[in-house]
Each structure stands twice: as C-alpha cells, then as structure tokens.
Coordinates of C-alpha atoms in Angstrom, one line a residue:
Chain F
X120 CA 155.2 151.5 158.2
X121 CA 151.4 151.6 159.1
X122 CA 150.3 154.6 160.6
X123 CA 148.3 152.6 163.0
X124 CA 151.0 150.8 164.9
X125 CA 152.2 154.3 165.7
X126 CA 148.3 155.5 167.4
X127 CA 148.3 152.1 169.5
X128 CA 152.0 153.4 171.0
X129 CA 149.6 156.4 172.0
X130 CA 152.0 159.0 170.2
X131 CA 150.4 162.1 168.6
X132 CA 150.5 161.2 164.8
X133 CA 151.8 163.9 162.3
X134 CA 151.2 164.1 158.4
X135 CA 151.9 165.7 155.5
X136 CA 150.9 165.9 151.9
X137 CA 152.3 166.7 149.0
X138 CA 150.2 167.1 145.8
X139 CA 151.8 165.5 142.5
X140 CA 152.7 167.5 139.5
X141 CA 151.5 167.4 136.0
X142 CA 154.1 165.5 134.4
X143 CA 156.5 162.7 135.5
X144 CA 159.7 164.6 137.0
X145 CA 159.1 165.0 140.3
X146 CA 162.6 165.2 141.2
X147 CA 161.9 168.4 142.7
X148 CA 158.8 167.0 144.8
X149 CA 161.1 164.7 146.3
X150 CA 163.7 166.5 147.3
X151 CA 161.4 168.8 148.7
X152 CA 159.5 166.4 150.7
X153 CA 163.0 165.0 152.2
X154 CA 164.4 168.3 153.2
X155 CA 160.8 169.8 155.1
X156 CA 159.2 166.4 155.6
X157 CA 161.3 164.0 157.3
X158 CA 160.3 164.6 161.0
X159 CA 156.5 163.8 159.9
X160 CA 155.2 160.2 160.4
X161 CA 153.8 159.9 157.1
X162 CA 153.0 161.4 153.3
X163 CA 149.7 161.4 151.7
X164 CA 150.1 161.6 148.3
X165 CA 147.2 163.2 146.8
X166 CA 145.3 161.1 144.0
X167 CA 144.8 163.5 140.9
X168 CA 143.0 165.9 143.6
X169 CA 140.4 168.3 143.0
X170 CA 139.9 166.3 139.4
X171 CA 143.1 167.5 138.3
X172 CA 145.0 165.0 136.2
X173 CA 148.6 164.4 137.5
X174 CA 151.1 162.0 137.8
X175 CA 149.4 159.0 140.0
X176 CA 149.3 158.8 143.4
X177 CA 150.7 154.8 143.7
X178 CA 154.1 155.6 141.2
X179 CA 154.8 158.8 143.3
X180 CA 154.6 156.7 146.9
X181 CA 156.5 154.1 145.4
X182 CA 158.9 156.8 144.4
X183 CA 159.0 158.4 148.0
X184 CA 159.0 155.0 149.8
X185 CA 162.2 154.3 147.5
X186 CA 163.7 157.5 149.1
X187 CA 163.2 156.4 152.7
X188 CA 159.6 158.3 153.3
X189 CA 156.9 157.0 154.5
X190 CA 153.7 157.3 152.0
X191 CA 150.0 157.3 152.5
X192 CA 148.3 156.8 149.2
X193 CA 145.3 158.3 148.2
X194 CA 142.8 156.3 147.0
X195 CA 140.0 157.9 145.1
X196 CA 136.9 156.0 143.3
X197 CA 136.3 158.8 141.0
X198 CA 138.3 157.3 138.2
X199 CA 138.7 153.7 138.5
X200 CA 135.9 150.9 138.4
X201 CA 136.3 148.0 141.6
X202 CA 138.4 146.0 139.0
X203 CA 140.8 148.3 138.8
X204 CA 140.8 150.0 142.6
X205 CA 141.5 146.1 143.7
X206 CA 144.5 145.5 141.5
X207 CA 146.3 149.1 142.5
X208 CA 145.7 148.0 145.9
X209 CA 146.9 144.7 145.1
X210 CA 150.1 146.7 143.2
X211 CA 150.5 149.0 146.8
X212 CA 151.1 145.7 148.2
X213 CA 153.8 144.6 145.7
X214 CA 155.3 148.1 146.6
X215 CA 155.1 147.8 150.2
X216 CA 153.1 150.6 150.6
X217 CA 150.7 149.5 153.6
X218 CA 148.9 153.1 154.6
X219 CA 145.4 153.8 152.3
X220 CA 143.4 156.7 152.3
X221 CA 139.8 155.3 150.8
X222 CA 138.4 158.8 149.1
X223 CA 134.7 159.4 147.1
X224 CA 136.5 161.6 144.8
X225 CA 135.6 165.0 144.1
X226 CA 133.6 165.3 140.9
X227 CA 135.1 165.2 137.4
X228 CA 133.2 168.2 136.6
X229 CA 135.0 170.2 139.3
X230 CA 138.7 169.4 137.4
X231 CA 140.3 170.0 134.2
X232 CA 138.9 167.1 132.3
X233 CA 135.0 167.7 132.9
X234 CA 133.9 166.3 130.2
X235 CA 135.4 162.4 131.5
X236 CA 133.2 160.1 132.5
X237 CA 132.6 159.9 136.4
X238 CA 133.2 156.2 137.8
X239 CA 132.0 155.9 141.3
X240 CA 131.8 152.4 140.8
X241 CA 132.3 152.1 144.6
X242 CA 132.7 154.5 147.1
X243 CA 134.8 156.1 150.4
X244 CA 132.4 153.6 152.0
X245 CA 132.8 150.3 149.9
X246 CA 136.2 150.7 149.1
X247 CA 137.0 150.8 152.9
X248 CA 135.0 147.4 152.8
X249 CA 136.5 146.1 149.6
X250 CA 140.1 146.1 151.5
X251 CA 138.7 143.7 154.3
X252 CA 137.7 141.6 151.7
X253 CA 141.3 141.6 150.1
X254 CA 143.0 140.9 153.7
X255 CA 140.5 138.1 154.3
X256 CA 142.2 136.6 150.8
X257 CA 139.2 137.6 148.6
X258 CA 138.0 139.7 146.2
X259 CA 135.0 141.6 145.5
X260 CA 133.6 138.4 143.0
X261 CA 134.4 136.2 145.3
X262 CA 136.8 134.7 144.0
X263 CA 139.9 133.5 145.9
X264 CA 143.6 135.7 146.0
X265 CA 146.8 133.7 145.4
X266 CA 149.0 133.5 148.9
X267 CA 149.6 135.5 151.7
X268 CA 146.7 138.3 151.9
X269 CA 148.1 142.0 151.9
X270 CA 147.1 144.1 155.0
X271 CA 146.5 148.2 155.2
X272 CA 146.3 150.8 157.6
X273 CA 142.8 151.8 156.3
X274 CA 142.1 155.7 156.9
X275 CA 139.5 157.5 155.8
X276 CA 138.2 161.5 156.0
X277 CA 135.6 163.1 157.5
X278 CA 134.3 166.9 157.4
X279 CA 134.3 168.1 161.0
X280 CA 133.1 171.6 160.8
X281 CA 130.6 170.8 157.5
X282 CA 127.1 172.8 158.1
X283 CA 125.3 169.7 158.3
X284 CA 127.9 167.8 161.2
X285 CA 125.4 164.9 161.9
X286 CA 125.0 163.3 158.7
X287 CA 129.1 163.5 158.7
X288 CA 128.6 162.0 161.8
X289 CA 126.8 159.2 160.4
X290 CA 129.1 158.3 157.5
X291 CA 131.6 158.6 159.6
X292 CA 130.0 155.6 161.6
X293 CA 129.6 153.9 158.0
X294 CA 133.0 154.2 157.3
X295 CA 133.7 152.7 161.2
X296 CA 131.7 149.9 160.3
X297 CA 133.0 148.9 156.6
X298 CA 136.5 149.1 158.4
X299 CA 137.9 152.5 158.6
X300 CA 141.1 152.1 161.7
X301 CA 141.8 156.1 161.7
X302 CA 140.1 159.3 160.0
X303 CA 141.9 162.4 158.9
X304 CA 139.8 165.6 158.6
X305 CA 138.8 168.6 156.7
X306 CA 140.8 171.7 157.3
X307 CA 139.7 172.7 160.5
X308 CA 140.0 176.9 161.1
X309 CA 136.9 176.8 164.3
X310 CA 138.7 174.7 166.8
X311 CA 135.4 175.3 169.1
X312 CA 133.1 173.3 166.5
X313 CA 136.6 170.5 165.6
X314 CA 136.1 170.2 170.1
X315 CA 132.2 169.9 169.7
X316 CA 132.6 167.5 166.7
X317 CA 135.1 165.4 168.8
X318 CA 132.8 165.0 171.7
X319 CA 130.4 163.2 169.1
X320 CA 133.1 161.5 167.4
X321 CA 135.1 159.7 170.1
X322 CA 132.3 157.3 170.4
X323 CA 133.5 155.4 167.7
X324 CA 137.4 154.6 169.3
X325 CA 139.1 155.5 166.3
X326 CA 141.8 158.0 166.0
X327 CA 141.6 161.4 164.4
X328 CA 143.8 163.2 163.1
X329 CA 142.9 166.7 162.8
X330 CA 143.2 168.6 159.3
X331 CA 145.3 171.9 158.7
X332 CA 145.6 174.3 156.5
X333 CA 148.3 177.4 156.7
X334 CA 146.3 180.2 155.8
X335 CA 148.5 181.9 152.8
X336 CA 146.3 185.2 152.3
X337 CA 143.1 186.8 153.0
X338 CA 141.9 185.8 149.1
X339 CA 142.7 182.7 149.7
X340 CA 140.5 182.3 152.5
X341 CA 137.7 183.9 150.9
X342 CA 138.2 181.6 148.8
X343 CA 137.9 178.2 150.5
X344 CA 134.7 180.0 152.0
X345 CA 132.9 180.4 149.0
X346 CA 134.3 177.5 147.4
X347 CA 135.0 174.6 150.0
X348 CA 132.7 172.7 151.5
X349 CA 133.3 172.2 155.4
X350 CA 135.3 175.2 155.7
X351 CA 134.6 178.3 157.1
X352 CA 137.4 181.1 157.9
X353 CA 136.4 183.3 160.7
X354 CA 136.2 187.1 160.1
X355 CA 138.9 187.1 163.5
X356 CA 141.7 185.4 161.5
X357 CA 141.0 187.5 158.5
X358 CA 141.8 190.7 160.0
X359 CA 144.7 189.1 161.8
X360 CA 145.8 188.3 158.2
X361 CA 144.9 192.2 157.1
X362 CA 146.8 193.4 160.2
X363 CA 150.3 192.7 158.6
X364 CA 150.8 192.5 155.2
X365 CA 154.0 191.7 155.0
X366 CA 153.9 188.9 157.9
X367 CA 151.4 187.3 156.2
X368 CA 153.1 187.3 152.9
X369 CA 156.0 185.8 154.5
X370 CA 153.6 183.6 156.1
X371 CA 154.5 184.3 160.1
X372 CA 150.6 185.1 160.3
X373 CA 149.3 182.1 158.6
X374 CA 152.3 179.4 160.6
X375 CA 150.6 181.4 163.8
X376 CA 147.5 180.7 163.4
X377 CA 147.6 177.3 162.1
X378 CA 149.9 176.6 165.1
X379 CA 147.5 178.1 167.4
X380 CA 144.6 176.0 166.3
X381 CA 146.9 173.0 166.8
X382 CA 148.0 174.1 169.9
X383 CA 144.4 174.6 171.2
X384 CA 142.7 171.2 169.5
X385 CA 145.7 168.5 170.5
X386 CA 144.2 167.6 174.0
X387 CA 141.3 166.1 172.0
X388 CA 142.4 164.4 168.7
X389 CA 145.5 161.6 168.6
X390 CA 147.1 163.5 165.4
X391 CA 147.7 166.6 163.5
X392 CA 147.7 166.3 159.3
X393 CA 149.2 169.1 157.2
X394 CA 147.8 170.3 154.2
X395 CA 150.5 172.7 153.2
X396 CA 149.6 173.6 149.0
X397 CA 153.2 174.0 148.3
X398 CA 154.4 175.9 151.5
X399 CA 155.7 172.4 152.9
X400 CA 158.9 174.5 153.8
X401 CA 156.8 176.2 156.7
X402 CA 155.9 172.5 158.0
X403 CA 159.4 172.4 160.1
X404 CA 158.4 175.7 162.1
X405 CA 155.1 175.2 162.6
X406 CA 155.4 171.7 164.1
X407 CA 158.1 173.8 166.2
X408 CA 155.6 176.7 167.3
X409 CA 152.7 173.9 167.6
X410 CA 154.7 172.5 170.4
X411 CA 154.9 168.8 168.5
X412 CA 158.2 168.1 167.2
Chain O
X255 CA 110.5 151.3 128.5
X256 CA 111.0 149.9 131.7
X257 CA 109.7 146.8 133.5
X258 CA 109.0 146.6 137.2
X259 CA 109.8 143.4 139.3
X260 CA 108.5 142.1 142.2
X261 CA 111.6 142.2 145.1
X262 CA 111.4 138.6 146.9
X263 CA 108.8 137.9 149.4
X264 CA 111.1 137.6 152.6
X265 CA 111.8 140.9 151.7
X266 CA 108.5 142.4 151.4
X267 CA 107.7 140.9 154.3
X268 CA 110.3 142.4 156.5
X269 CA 109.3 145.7 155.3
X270 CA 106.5 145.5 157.1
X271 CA 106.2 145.6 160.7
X272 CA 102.5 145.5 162.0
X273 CA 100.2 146.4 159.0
X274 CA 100.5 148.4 155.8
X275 CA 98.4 150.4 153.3
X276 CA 99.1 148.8 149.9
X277 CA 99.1 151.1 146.5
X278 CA 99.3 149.3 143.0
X279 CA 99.6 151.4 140.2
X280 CA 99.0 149.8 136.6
X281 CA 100.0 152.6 135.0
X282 CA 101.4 153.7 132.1
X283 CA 101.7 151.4 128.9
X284 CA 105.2 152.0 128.8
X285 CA 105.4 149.5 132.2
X286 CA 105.7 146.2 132.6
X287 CA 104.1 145.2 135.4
X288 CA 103.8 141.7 137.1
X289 CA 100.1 141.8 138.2
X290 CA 99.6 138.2 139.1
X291 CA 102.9 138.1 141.3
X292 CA 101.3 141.0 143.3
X293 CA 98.1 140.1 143.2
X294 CA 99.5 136.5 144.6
X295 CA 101.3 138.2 147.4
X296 CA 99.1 141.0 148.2
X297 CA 96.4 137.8 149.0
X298 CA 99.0 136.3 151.0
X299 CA 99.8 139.4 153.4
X300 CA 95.6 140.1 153.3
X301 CA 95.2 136.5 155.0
X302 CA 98.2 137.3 157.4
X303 CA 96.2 140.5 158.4
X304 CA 98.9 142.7 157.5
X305 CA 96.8 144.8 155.2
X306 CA 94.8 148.0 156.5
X307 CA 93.3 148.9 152.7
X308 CA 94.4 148.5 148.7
X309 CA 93.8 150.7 146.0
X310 CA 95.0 149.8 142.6
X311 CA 95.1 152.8 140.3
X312 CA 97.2 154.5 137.5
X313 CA 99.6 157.5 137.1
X314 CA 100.3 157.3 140.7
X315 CA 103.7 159.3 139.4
X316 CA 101.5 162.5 139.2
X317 CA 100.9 164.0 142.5
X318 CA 97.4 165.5 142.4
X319 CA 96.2 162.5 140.4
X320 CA 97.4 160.0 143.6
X321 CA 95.6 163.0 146.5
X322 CA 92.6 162.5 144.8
X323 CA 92.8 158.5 144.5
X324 CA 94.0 158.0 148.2
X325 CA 91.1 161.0 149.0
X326 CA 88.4 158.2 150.3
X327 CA 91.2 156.2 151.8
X328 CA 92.3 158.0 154.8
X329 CA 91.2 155.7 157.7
X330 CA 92.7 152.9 156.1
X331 CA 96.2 154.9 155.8
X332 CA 95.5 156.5 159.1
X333 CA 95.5 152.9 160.7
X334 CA 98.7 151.9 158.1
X335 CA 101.6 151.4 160.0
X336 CA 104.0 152.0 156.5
X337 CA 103.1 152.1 152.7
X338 CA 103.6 149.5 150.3
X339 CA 103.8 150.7 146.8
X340 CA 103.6 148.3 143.7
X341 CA 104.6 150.7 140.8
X342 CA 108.4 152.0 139.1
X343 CA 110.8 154.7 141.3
X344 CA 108.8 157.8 140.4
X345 CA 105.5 156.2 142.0
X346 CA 107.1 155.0 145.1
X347 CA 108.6 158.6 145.9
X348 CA 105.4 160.5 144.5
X349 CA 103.6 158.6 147.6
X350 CA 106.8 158.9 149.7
X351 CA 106.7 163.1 149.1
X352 CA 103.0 162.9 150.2
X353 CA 103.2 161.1 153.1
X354 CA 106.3 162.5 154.7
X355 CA 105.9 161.1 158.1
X356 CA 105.1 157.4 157.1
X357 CA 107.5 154.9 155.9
X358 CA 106.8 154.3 152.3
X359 CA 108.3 151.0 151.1
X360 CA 109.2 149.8 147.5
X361 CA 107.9 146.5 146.6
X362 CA 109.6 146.4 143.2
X363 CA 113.0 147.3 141.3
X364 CA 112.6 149.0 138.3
X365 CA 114.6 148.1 135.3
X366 CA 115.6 149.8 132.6
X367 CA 114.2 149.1 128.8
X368 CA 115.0 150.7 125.6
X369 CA 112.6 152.9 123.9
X370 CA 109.8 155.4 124.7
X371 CA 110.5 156.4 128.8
X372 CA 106.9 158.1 129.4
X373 CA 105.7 161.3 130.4
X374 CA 106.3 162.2 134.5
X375 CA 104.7 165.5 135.2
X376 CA 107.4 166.1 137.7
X377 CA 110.9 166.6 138.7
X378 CA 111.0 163.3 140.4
X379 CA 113.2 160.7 138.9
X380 CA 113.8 157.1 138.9
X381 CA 117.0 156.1 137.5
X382 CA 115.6 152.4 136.7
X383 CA 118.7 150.6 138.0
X384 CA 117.0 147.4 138.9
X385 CA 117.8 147.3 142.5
X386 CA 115.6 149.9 144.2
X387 CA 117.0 151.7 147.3
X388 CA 114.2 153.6 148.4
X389 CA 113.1 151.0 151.4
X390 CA 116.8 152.2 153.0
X391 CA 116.4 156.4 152.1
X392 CA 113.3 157.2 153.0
X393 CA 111.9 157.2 149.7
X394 CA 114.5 159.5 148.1
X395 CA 116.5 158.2 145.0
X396 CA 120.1 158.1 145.6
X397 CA 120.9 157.5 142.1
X398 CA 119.3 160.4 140.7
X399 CA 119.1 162.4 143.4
X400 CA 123.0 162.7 144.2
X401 CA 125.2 164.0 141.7
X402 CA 127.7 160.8 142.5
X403 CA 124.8 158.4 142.9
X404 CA 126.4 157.5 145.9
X405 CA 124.6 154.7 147.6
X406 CA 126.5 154.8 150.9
X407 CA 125.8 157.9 152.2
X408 CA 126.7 161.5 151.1
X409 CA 130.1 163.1 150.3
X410 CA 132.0 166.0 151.8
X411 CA 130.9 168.3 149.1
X412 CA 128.1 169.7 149.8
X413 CA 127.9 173.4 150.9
X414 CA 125.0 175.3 152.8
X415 CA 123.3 172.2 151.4
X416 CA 123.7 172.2 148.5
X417 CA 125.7 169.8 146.3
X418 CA 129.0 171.2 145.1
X419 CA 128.6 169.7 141.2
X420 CA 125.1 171.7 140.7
X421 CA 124.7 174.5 143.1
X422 CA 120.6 174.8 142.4
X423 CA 120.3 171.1 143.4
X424 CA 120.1 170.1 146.7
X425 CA 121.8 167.6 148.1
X426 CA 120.3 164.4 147.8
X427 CA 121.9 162.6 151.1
X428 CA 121.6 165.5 153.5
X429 CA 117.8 165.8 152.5
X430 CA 117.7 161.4 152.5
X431 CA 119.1 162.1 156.2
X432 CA 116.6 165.3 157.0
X433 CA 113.5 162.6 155.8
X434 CA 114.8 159.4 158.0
X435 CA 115.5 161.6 160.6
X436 CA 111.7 163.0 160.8
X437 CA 110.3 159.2 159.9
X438 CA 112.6 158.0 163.3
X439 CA 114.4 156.1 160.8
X440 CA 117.9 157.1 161.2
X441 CA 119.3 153.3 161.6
X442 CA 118.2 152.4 157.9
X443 CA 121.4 154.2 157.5
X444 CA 123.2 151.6 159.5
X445 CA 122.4 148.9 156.8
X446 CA 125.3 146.6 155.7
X447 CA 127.9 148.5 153.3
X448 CA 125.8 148.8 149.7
X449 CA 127.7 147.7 146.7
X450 CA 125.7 148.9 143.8
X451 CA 124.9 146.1 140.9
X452 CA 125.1 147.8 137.4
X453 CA 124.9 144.5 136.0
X454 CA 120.8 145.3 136.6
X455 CA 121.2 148.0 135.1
X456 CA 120.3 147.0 131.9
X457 CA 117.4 144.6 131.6
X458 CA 118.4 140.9 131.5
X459 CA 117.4 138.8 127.6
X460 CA 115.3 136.9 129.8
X461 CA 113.9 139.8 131.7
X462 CA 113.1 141.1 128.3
X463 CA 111.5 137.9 126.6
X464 CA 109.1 137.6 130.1

C-alpha cells in the first residue's frame, strides 16, 4: 500500500526499518519484524546501508510483502548505474512493492568493500526524476515502456539538524521539484532545531516524517557525534543516560527519551520513522509511551 | 590532452545579462582550442555591445600569472556585469576564485584526451567531462570538488563541513552554496534536475580527428 494514500487521510504515519543481514536466511528478520512491527504503516528495508554488503533490499521486501508487511525499499545509487536502478524499479513493480526511498548512497569507502568502484551514475535527486519518467511510460533513453506504466510513493530523506540546514533546505526543494511526494529525516535528538527546520520546510506541502533513533548507550551517542553527519546528541540526554546504568541498559532511558522527542515534535511533522538498529522489540512500547499507537 | 569546445551560442548568450568582460586563454600546448569559433562569436557579442573589454592571454590557470594580466583591466571588469572565460575548467575557476563577487561564466566544455595532462600550479581541478557545470555552481567544479561528483546538489554527509569520505577536504556543495549565496545566485540551484552525460566523457573520434 503506498504510504501516501495514508498522509492524504491526514493520519500520523509510522515506520520502521529493519536492516538486512549478511547472508540470505533472514528467517529470523522476519519473524522479528511480524511480532514488533505489525502496528507500523510501513518497513524500509535498508539498501546495503552504510556500504555494507548484505542481502538486497528488493528480495528482502518482496520477502516481507509475501508475509503480509508492508515494505519501503531503499533505493540507493551508490551501486547500480541508471540501467540497472530502472529495471529494479521496473522488478519492484513486478513485486508489487509501490513505496521507494530514492538515496545518494553513502560512500563505498565508508563500508566493507572500499576498494569497489563508486557508481553514482544518478543521484537522490535524478533518480526521484527518473521514476516520473517511468510512470509517464518512459525511460531515461527515451525510449517507450511496454503497457501499463508502474506508479510509486516516491520518498526521499533530508538532514534536519545538519550544521549547514540551508543548503538541506535547498536540496530538499530539488528533491520537491524532481518529484519527491514525502521526506523522511535524519535522526533527530534537538527537537528545538527539527521545530525551526519545520517552519522552513513546510513551504514545500510535503509530508515529513520525522527520524528516530533510541539512544542504546552513552558510547553510542558519542559515537554518532563524532561520526554522523546531521547528528548531534545533547550533553542533557547524556547524563540522563549516565544517571541509570542499568535503565539504560535495559533501554527504559533510551525508549524515554526517544518517546519524549516524539511526543514534543508530533504537532509539527505528519509522521514518526523508527530507526531501531536491532532493538525493533522496543518499537511496541515506545509507540505506546509516544502516545501514537 | 584535452580539447576545449565552444558551448552553443544561445547558450553563451543567455549567460550574459547586460555586458561581460571576456578572458581567452590560448594556453598551454596540451589544449585544443577553437580560436576562430571564439573569435567569430566574441565579434558577434562586440557588435551587440555586450562586451566591456577582452584580453586574450595564456596560463590563465595560474593565479598570479592572470592578477598581473587582468592588472591594466580593471575599469573594463569594473563596468563587466559577469565574466566570460574562453579556456578548460581550471581557467574558468582560477578567474572565478579571483573574482568572488562576480559571476564568472564558462564558455566551453572541456574534454578529456589521452596523453600528457599539463602542469596546473594549483589545487584546482577540472575533471574534463565535456559538459562544464561551472555556469550553474558558481564557478566551483562539482565533479572534482565532491567526493560523489554529485551534480544535483550535496549529500547528507558532510560534517562541520567537511565531507565525510576525506575529512581534510571540504565539501564541495556546501562551499558551491556559500559562493552563489554571496554572488545572489542562489536560484542557479533551481536549474532543471542534471543528469550527467559520461558518454562526453571521453572525447568523441570525430572530436579527436577535428
């Protein structure tokens, strides 16, 4: 089901994500994802994230679409040329998978294969206008597709709390124009600057669902602050997550906070998506504590 | 090697709004250069009275070498509503670096050749794909200055500014939105979605035999 008939009812959107394994059993995955997952709207299914080779994102949607979920597939331009991103978009269609997340890619020197060539034939940009193309019945030479167009929810990302907001701003208006019909963001831990970013960002009409990460551990944090762009963990939450060691392991602290920052962004975005890095069993009670489901 | 071509006429010409200060640069040997095309054009826009002042020079890709051409030339540059430069990549953001608050246009795409690449005295690089995006960043390369040579804006990895792939390198989009932003030129970024060609990349048999 497209993600975007569900914004135009004017509900408040939630989704998941669950990243795929190295290897082809993901038995487990699924499982998982039907026991934690099925009160969420939709799945992404992460494409060989962080440059990380891994089963693919459009066998694994397939896979969860077969078990009554609803997928979101990750589409990232890192490792496939336009010949290649049009026929697995082509294949999504064959699937019935209808909900795309056009992504850059991170760089293949940042994974576990950086010596592999980078593609970035297209980007988050013209991959968002390549799918237009395919539901106007053509492809990118021109050339004519055989019967009935396929059609996508198009989504795309954008970086709200990223030190340099404006320029984010201005892709993100890129990514409006070559077609993007909803945006999901970064991990968003300052709700102040997600608010500001809003203000700015509800110019363009589309929805936004607003990213979230549960904060495991106070390495962890550090972590994304020296490591990921457009996140910063305030100093606040990191002695809430010193305060109680044990709560935080058991991750009451971090299903707190993350409910909190949901709780206090909601009145201004039109969905909530949950980055959970393998604690999608803490998804149920936070969407419980976040006042959503 | 590479060879420099001349972009089409219509649009040269819609580069320039009111008049421009026009640099050639013959160069180095290792440049192909189509003088009589310019020279043809250049005459045309003259006539039109779109043309404050020309100076055709060489090694306009070294940046104390192109102050000290341009020295007797500032009235005419002063009165230039943009700058047109007639030279490969390096040349066109050499003059674009200098003259931060003008636009600086590329009249050409440079394309790549095999063989001998020349010697540029400075970081600056051109990476000779044959269809020249300078006119829509402010005279900053997208292909060699972003680690992606993304040509559609930058990607959500940069951090503190700089790019995620080579922390000592800046990135190229944030500082290709910092220049537009100072020029007033913020809505070259609202150009139509860019698909890149890398069929130019390479230079063409017939491109070669010209």
């Amino acid at each position: 089901m497209k993600i975007t008939e569900l914004f135009k009812q004017g509900e408040f959107v939630v989704s998941a994500e669950v990243g795929p394994p190295k290897g082809f059993h993901i038995e487990e995955m699924v499982e998982s994802a039907k026991k934690y997952l099925s009160k969420v709207d939709a799945i992404n299914v992460t494409d060989c994230q962080s440059s990380v080779m891994r089963i693919g994102s459009l066998a694994v949607c397939k896979t969860l679409k077969d078990a009554g979920l609803n997928p979101i597939f990750q589409l990232a331009c890192r490792d496939r040329n336009r010949i290649a991103l049009e026929s697995d978009l082509l294949s999504a269609a064959l699937f019935g998978i209808d909900n795309v997340l056009a992504l850059t890619g991170d760089h293949t020197k940042l994974g576990d294969h950086p010596d592999a060539k980078p593609v970035f034939d297209l980007d988050s940009v013209s991959l968002l206008h390549t799918m237009c193309l395919l539901e106007q019945g053509k492809d990118l030479g021109g050339n004519d597709l055989v019967g009935e167009p396929p059609k996508f929810a198009k989504g795309a990302v954008v970086s709200p709390c990223s030190d340099s907001v404006d320029a984010q701003l201005m892709k993100m208006e890129r990514k409006v124009a070559a077609g993007a019909e909803y945006f999901q963001t970064q991990a968003v831990f300052e709700p102040e600057k997600f608010i500001k970013f809003m203000e700015q960002a509800k110019q363009f009409g589309k929805p936004v669902m607003l990213g979230i990460i549960i904060p495991k551990s106070v390495g962890m944090c550090k972590f994304m602050n020296n490591n990921v762009a457009g996140i910063s963990v305030p100093d606040s939450m990191l002695d809430e997550l010193r305060a109680d060691k044990e709560k935080t392991k058991a991750g009451v602290t971090g299903v707190e906070i993350a409910a909190r920052i949901i709780r206090e962004c909601r009145p201004y975005c039109q969905g909530v998506h949950i980055m959970s890095l393998g604690w999608e069993d803490k998804i149920p009670e936070l969407l419980e504590k976040a006042e959503i489901r | 090697m590479l060879i420099t071509e001349l972009k089409s006429k219509d649009v040269i010409e819609s580069l320039i709004s009111g008049k421009s200060f026009i640099i050639n640069c013959h160069g180095c040997m290792e440049v192909r250069f189509p003088e009589k095309e310019a020279d043809a054009l250049e005459k045309d826009l003259v006539q039109a009275g779109k043309v404050t002042g020309i100076v055709t020079t060489d090694y306009i890709c070294n940046p104390d070498n192109l102050k000290l051409q341009l020295k007797n030339h500032a009235e005419e540059i002063d009165a230039a509503d943009s700058i047109l430069v007639f030279s490969c990549g390096v040349g066109v953001q050499t003059a674009a670096d200098l003259y931060p608050d003008k636009p600086v246009y590329a009249a050409c795409d440079t394309i790549r050749l095999p063989g001998y690449q020349g010697v540029t005295p400075l970081e600056t690089d051109c990476g000779q794909c044959g269809t020249c995006y300078l006119n829509l960043t402010g005279g900053i390369c997208p292909i060699t200055a972003c680690s992606k040579s993304l040509v559609n804006g930058q990607c959500g990895g940069a951090k503190n500014g700089m790019c995620e792939v080579d922390p000592e390198m800046e990135c190229g989009w944030e500082r290709i939105y910092r220049r537009l932003k100072a020029l007033g030129r913020l809505d070259a970024m609202r150009c139509p979605t860019q698909l890149h060609n890398f069929a130019t990349d390479e230079a063409t048999r017939e491109c070669k035999e010209s």
